[in-house]
Short mmCIF file of C-alpha atoms in Angstrom, two decimals:
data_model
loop_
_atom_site.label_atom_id
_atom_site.label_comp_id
_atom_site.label_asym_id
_atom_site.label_seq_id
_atom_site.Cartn_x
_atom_site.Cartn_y
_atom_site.Cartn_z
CA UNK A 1 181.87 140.04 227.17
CA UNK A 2 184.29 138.30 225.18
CA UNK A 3 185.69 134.60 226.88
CA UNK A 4 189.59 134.22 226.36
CA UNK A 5 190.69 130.77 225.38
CA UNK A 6 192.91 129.87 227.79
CA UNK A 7 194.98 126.60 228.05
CA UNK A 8 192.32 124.56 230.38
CA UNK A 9 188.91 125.55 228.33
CA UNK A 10 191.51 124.07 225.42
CA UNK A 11 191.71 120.84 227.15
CA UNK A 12 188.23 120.62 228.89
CA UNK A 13 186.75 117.38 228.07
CA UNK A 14 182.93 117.39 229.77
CA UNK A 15 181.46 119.81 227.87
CA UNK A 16 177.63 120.27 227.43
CA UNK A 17 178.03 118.98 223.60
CA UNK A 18 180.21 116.05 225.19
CA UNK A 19 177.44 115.28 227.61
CA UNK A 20 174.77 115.51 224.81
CA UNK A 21 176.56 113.09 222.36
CA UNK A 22 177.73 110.97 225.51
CA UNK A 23 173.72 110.78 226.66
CA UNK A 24 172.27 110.47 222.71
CA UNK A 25 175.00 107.39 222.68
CA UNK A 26 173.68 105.37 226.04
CA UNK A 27 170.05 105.70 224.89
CA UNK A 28 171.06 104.21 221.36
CA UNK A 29 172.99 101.56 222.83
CA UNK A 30 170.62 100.91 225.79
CA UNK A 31 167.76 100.23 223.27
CA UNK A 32 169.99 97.36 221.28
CA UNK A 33 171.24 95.63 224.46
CA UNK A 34 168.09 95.69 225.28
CA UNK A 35 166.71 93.63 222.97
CA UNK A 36 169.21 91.31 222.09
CA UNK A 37 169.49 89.55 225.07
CA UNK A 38 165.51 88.59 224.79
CA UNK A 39 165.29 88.34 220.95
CA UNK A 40 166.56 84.54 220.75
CA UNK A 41 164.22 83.68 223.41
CA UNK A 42 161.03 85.68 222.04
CA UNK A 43 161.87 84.21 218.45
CA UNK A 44 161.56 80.58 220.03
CA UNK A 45 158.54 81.23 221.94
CA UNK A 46 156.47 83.06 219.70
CA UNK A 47 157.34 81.41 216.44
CA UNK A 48 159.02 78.42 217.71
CA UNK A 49 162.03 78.24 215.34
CA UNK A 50 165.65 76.76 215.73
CA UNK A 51 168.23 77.75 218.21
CA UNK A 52 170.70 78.64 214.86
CA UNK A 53 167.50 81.30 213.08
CA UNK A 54 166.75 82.87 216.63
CA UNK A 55 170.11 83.84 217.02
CA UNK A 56 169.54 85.13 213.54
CA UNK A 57 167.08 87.65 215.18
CA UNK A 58 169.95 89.22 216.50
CA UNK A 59 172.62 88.63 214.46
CA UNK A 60 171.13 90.79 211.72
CA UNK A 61 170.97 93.20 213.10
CA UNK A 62 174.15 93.67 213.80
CA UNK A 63 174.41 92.72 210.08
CA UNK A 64 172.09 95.49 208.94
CA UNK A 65 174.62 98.02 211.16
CA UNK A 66 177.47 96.67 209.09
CA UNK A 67 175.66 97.96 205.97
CA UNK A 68 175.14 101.10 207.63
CA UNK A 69 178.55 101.46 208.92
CA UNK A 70 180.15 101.09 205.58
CA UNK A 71 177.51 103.68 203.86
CA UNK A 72 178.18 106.32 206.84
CA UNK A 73 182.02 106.00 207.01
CA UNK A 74 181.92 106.92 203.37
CA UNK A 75 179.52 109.76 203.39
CA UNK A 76 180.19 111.09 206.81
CA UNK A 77 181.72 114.05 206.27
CA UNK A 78 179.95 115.15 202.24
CA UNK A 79 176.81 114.70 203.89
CA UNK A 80 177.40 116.06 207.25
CA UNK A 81 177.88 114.90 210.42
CA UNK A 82 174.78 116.41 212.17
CA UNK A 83 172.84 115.19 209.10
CA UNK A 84 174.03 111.74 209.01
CA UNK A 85 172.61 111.75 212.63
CA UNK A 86 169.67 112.81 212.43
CA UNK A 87 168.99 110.57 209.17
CA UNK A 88 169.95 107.71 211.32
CA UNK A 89 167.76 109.10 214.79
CA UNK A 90 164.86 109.34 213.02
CA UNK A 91 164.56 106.46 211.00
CA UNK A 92 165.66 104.69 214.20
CA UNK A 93 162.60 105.55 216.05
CA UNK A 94 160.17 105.23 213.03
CA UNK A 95 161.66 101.53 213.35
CA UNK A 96 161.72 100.74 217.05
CA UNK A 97 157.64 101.27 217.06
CA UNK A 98 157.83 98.62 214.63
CA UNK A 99 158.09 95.75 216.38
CA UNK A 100 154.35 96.11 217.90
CA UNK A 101 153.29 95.01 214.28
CA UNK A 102 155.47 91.71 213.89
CA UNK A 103 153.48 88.93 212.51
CA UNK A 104 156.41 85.95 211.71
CA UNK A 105 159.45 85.38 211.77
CA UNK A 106 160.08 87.20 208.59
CA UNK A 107 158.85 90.51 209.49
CA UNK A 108 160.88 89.99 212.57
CA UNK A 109 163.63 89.70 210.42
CA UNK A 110 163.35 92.75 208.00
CA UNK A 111 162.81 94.58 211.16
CA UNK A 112 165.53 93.83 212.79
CA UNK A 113 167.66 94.46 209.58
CA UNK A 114 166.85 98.13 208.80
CA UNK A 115 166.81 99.09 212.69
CA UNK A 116 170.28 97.51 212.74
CA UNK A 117 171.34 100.23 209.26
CA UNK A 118 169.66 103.05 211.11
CA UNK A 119 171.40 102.40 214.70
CA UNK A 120 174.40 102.25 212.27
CA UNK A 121 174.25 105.60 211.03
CA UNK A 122 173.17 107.36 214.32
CA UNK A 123 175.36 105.80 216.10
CA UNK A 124 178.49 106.42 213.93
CA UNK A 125 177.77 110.28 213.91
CA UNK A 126 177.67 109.81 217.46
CA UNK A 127 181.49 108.68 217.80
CA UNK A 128 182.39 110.84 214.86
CA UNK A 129 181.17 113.69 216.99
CA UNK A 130 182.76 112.81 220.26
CA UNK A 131 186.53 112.04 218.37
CA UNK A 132 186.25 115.65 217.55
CA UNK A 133 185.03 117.05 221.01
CA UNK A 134 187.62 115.29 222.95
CA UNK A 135 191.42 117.55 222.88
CA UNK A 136 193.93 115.47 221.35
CA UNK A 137 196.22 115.08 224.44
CA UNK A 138 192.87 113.57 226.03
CA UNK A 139 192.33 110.90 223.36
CA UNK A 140 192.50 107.74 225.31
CA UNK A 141 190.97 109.36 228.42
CA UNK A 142 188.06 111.09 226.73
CA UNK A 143 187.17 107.96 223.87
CA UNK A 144 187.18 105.49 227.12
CA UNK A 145 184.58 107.86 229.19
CA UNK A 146 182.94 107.85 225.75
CA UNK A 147 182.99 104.37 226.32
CA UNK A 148 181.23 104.40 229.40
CA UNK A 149 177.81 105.42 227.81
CA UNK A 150 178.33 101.48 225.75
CA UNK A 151 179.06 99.61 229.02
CA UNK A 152 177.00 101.04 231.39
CA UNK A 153 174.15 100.09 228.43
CA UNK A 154 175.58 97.13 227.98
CA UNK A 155 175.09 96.02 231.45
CA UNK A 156 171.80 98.16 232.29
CA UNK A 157 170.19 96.76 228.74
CA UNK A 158 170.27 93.01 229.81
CA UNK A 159 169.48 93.65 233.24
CA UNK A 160 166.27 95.26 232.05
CA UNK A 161 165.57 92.94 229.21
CA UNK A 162 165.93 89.82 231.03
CA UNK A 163 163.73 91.54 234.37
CA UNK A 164 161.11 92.97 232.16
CA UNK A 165 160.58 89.85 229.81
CA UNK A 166 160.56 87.36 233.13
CA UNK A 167 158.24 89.59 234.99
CA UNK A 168 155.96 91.12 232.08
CA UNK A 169 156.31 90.23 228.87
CA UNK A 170 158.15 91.33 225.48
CA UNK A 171 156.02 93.92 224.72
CA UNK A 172 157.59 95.69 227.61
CA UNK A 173 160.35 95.77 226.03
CA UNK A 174 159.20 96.96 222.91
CA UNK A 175 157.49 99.60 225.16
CA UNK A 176 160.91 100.79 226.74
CA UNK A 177 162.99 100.81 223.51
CA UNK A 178 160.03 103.27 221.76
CA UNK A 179 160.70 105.83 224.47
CA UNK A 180 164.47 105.54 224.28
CA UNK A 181 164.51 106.28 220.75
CA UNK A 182 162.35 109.29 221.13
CA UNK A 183 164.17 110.79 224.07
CA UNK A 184 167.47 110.06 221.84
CA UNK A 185 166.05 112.01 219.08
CA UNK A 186 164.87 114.66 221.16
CA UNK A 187 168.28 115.16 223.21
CA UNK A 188 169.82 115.04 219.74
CA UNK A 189 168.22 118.77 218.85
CA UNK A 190 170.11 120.70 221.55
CA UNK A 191 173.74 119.30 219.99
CA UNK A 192 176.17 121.56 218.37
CA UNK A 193 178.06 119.43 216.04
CA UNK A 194 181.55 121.19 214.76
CA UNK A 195 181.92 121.83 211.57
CA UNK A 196 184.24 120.25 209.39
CA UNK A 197 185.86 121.91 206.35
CA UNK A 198 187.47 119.92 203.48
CA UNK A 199 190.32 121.19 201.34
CA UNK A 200 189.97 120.52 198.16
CA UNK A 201 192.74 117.87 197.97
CA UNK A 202 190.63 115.94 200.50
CA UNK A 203 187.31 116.52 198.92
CA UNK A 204 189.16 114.84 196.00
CA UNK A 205 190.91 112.08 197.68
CA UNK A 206 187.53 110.71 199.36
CA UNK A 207 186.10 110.57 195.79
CA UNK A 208 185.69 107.52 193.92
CA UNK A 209 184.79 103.63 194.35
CA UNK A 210 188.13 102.30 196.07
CA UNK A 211 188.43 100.75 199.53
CA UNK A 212 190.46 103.50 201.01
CA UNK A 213 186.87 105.27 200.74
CA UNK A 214 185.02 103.15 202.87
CA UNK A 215 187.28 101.83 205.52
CA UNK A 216 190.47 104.00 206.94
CA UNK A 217 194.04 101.58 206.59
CA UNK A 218 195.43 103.31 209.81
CA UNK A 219 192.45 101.41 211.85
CA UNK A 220 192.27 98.15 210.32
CA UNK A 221 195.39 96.36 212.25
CA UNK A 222 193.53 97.40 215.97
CA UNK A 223 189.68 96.61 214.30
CA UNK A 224 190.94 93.48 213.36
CA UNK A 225 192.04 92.46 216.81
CA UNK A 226 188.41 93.87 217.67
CA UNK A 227 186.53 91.42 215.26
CA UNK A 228 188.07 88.35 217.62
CA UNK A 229 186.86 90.65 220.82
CA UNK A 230 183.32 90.75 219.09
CA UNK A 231 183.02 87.56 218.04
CA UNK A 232 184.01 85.95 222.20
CA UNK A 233 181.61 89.10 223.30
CA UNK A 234 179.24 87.80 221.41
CA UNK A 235 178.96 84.17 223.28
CA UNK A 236 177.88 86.27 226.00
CA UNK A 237 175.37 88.63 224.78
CA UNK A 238 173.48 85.96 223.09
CA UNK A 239 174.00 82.67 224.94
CA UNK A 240 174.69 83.84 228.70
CA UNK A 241 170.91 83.55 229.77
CA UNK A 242 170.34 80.26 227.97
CA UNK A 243 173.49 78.56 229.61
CA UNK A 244 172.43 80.22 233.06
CA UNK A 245 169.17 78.53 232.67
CA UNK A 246 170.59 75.25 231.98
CA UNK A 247 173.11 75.16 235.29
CA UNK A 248 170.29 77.07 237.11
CA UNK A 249 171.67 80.50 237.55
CA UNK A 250 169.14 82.22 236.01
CA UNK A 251 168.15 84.94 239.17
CA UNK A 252 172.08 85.39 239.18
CA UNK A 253 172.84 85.90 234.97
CA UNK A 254 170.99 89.22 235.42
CA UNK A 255 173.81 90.74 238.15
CA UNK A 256 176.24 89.63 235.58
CA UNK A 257 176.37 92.75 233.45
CA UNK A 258 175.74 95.30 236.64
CA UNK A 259 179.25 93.63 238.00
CA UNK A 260 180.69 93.94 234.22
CA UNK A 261 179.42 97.62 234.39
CA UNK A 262 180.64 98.83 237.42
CA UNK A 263 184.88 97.45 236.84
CA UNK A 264 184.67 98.81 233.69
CA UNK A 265 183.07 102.28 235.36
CA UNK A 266 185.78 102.10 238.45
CA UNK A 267 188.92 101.72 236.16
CA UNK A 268 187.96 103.85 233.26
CA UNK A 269 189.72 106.52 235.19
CA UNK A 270 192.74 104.87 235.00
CA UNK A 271 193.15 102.86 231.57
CA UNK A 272 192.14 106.05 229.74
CA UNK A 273 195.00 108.16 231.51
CA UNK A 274 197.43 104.44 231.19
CA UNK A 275 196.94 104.62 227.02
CA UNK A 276 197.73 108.71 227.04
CA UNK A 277 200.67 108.08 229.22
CA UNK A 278 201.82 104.65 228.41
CA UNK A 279 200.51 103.77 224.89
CA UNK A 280 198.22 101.40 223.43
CA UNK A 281 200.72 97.92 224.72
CA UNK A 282 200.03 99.28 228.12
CA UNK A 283 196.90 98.34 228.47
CA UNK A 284 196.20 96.10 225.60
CA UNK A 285 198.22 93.22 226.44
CA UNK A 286 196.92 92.82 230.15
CA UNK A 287 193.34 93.36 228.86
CA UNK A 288 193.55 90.27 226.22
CA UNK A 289 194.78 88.37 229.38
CA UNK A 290 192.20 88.84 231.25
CA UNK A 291 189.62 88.35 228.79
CA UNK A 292 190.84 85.12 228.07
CA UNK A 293 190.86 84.50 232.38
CA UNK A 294 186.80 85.10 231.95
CA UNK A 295 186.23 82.71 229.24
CA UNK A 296 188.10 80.00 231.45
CA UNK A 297 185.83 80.57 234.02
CA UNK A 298 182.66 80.72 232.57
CA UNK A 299 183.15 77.42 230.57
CA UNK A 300 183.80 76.26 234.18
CA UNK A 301 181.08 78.00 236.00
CA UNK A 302 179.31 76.01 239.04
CA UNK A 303 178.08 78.71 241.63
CA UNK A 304 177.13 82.06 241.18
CA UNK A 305 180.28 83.33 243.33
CA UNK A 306 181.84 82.06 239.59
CA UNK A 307 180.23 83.54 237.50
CA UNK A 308 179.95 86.83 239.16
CA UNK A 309 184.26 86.53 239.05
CA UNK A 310 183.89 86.08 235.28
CA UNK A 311 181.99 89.11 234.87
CA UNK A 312 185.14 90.85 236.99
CA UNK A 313 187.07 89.76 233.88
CA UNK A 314 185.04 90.51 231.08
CA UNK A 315 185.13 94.45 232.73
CA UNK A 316 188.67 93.78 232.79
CA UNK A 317 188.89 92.43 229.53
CA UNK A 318 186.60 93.25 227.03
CA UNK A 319 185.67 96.76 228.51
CA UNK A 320 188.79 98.04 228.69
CA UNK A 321 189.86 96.54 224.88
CA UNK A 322 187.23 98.21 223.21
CA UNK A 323 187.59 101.69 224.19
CA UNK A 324 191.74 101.30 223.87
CA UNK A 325 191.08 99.80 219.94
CA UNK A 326 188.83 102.78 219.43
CA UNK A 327 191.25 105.01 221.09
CA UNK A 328 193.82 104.20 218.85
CA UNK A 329 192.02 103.61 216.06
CA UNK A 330 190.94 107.63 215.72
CA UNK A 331 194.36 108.30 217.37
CA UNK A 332 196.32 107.06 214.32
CA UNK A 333 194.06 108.40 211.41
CA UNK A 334 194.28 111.70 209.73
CA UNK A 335 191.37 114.28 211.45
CA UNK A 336 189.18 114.65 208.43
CA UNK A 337 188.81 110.71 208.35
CA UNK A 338 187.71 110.45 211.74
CA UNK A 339 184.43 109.20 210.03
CA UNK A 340 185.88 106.37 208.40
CA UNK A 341 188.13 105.47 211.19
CA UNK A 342 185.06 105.30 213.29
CA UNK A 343 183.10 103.61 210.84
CA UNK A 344 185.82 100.81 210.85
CA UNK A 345 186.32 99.87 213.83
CA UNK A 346 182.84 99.53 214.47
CA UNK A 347 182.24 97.57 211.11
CA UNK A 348 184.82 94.85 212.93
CA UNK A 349 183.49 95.06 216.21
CA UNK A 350 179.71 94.50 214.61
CA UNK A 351 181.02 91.47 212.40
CA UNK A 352 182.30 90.03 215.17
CA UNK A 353 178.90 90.51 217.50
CA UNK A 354 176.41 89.68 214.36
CA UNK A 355 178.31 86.91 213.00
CA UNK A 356 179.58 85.02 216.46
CA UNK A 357 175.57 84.07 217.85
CA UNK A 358 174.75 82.72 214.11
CA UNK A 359 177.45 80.40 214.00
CA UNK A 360 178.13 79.62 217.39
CA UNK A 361 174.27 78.48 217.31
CA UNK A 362 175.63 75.60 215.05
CA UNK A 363 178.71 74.93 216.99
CA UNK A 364 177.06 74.77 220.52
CA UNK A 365 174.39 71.62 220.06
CA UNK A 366 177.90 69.71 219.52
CA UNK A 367 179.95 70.34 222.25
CA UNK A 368 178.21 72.50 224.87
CA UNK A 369 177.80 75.81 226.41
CA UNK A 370 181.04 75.26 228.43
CA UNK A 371 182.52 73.76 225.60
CA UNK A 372 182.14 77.30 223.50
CA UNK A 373 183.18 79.29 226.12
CA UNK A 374 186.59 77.07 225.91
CA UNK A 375 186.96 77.88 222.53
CA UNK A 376 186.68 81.29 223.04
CA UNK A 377 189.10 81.28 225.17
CA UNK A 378 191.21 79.47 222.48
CA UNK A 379 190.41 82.00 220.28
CA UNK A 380 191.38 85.29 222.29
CA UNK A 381 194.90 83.50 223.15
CA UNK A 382 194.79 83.53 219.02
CA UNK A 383 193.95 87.06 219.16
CA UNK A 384 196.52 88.00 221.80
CA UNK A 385 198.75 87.15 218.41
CA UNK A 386 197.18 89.09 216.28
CA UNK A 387 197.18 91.90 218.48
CA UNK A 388 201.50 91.33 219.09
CA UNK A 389 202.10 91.19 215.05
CA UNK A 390 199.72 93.79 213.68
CA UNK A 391 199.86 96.07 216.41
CA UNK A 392 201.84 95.37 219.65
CA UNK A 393 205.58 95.21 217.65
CA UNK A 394 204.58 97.82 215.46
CA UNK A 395 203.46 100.45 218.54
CA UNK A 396 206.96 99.13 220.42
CA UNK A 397 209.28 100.02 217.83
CA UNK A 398 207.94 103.54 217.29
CA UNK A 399 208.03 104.02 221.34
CA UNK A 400 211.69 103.19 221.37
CA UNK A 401 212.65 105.07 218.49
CA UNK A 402 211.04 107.72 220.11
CA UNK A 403 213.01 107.49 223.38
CA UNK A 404 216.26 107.09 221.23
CA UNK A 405 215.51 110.83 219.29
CA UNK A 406 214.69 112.05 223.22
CA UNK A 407 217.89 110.69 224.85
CA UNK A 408 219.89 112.17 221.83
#
C-alpha cells in the first residue's frame, strides 16, 4: 500500500531516524561530560601535576574536537554524512577503551587529544543529520529538542562522574564511557541518513583551500557570540567541583546539573516555539541576561539554596543560548552547507569550552574562584554586545522590513 504525503507527515518532527540521531547524540555527549568533570581531579591525584596542566586534560580535548570539527565541516558532505559518522563512532570507541592503558600524564594527553577529533567527527554528522530531519518551519523547535540530548548529558554526565569517582574510583568511569561508546555505535547501524545530492555548481564551489570551505560566513556572527557562552560554560564544567569543595558544598555541586537539566528540559517547549514565532532577539537577549544573573550568584555563593538558584540560571541562560545560536546558525545557511554551518558553530562553542579551563587555571590562583565567576559575568555583559552588533540589529532590521512589505 502506497502512504500519501500529507501536510502533517511533512512537518512531523519525532521520527524514528530523529530518535536514533537524538539517542546516538546523548550517549556521545554523556561519555565527554562524563569525564571532564573528574579529569582535573584524576590528573592531580594520579600524577600529581599543576592545577593549569590538569585542566589541560580536558581542555584538549576539546582542542582535538576543534581539529575534527574543521576537517568534518569541510568534508561532510564529499565524504558522506553516514560515513563521516561512522569514521568518527568507531574510532571513538577504539579510543574510549584507551584510557585503561594510561601510564603518565603524556599518554593521558594524546588520549584525550584524538578521542576529542573522533567525538568531533561523530558528533558533527550527528547535528548534520538532525538539521536535515527537522521541517524547516520547525527549525528552532526541533534543533532545541535536539538540544535536549546535550543538556540532559550535560547534567546526567557530572552527576555520574562526580558519584562514581567519590564512591568507586576512576576506573568506573572509564568502565561507563566504554559501554556508551559501544551502545552509540551500535544504535548508529539502524539510522537512515538522507541523502544529499550536489549540483555541480556546488560540488565546485566547496572545492579548493579558502576559508569559505571550512567555516560557513552566515554562522560566524551567532558562533561568535557562542565562543563567549563557551568560554563562562567552561568555569563551570571544569572548576564547579573544586570551588564546591573549597566552601564545602561538595554533596550539593552534584544536584547542580540535575536542576540545570530539568529548566532547560521544562522550557524547551517554549523557547523552541518563541525563536519560530518570534525570532532569534526573542529569546536571545533575555537568555544573555540571565546567564550573566548565574555568574553573579555563583561568585557569591554561601548555602546550597544559592547555588542550586544559579543552576536555575545557567538552564535559563546558557541552555537556552546554545540551542537558539545553533538554531539560527543552520537557519541562515544555504541547505547543502548545513555541514559547515554545523561544523562552525561547534568549532566556537569548543574554543570557548577547551580554551576557558586552560587559562582560567592561570587566572584563578590570583584572584579566586568567586573572583572568576565575577569576571565571567563581566564578560557575558561584553557578550550581550556582541550579540546586539553582530546579530541582534542585524535580525531587527530585517523583522521590520519585513512587517513594512506585509502592511503594504
Amino acid at each position: 500500500m502506497i502512504e500519501l504525503e500529507t501536510a502533517d507527515t511533512k512537518e512531523r518532527l519525532w521520527t524514528k531516524d530523529f530518535l536514533i540521531v537524538f539517542g546516538v547524540n546523548f550517549l556521545l555527549f554523556l561519555c565527554f561530560y562524563l569525564l571532564v568533570v573528574i579529569i582535573p581531579s584524576y590528573a592531580i591525584d594520579e600524577f600529581h601535576v599543576s592545577d593549569g596542566i590538569a585542566a589541560l586534560g580536558s581542555s584538549i580535548f576539546v582542542i582535538g574536537a576543534l581539529i575534527g570539527r574543521i576537517a568534518a565541516g569541510r568534508l561532510m558532505e564529499s565524504v558522506g554524512r553516514r560515513r563521516m559518522l561512522f569514521t568518527g563512532l568507531i574510532f571513538f570507541t577504539i579510543l574510549s577503551l584507551g584510557y585503561f592503558f594510561i601510564s603518565s600524564i603524556t599518554t593521558l594527553l594524546i588520549i584525550r587529544f584524538f578521542h576529542g577529533l573522533a567525538f568531533a567527527l561523530a558528533s558533527t554528522a550527528t547535528g548534520t543529520i538532525s538539521a536535515s530531519l527537522i521541517p524547516h518551519s520547525r527549525r528552532g523547535e526541533g534543533t532545541g529538542y535536539y538540544g535536549v540530548s546535550i543538556i540532559v548529558a550535560s547534567a546526567i554526565g557530572p552527576f555520574l562522574g562526580v558519584l562514581i569517582s567519590n564512591n568507586s574510583s576512576v576506573t568506573g568511569n572509564f568502565i561507563l564511557c566504554a559501554v556508551l561508546a559501544v551502545f552509540s555505535l551500535f544504535a548508529g547501524l539502524f539510522l537512515n541518513v538522507p541523502k544529499l545530492t550536489l549540483t555541480a555548481e556546488q560540488k565546485s564551489e566547496m572545492k579548493g583551500f579558502k576559508i569559505s570551505n571550512f567555516f560557513e560566513p552566515k554562522a560566524i556572527p551567532i558562533s561568535i557570540t557562542i565562543l563567549f557562552m563557551g568560554l563562562a560554560y567552561s568555569s563551570i564544567l571544569s572548576y564547579l567541583k573544586l570551588y564546591a569543595g573549597q566552601i564545602n558544598l561538595t554533596e550539593v555541586v552534584s544536584f547542580f546539573f540535575i536542576v540545570y537539566a530539568v529548566v532547560v528540559i521544562l522550557t524547551r517547549p517554549f523557547t523552541g516555539k518563541w525563536f519560530d514565532k518570534h525570532g532569534v532577539n526573542f529569546v536571545m537577549y533575555p537568555a544573555i541576561i540571565c546567564f550573566i544573573i548565574a555568574m553573579i550568584l555563583l561568585s557569591q555563593v554561601h548555602s546550597g539554596l544559592i547555588l542550586l538558584l544559579s543552576a536555575v540560571f545557567v538552564g535559563l541562560g546558557y541552555g537556552t543560548t546554545q540551542a537558539s545560536a545553533q538554531a539560527y546558525a543552520v537557519k541562515k545557511s544555504p541547505v547543502h552547507r548545513m555541514g559547515l554551518a554545523t561544523s562552525t558553530f561547534y568549532i566556537f562553542l569548543d574554543l570557548g569550552i577547551g580554551v576557558g579551563p586552560f587559562l582560567l587555571g592561570f587566572l584563578t590562583p590570583f584572584i579566586g574562584y568567586r573572583g572568576m565567576y565575577m569576571v565571567m559575568a563581566g564578560l557575558l555583559v561584553v557578550s550581550f554586545f556582541v550579540y546586539y552588533v553582530m546579530v541582534g540589529r542585524k535580525e531587527k532590521a530585517e523583522a521590520q522590513d519585513h512587517t513594512l512589505k506585509v502592511l503594504n
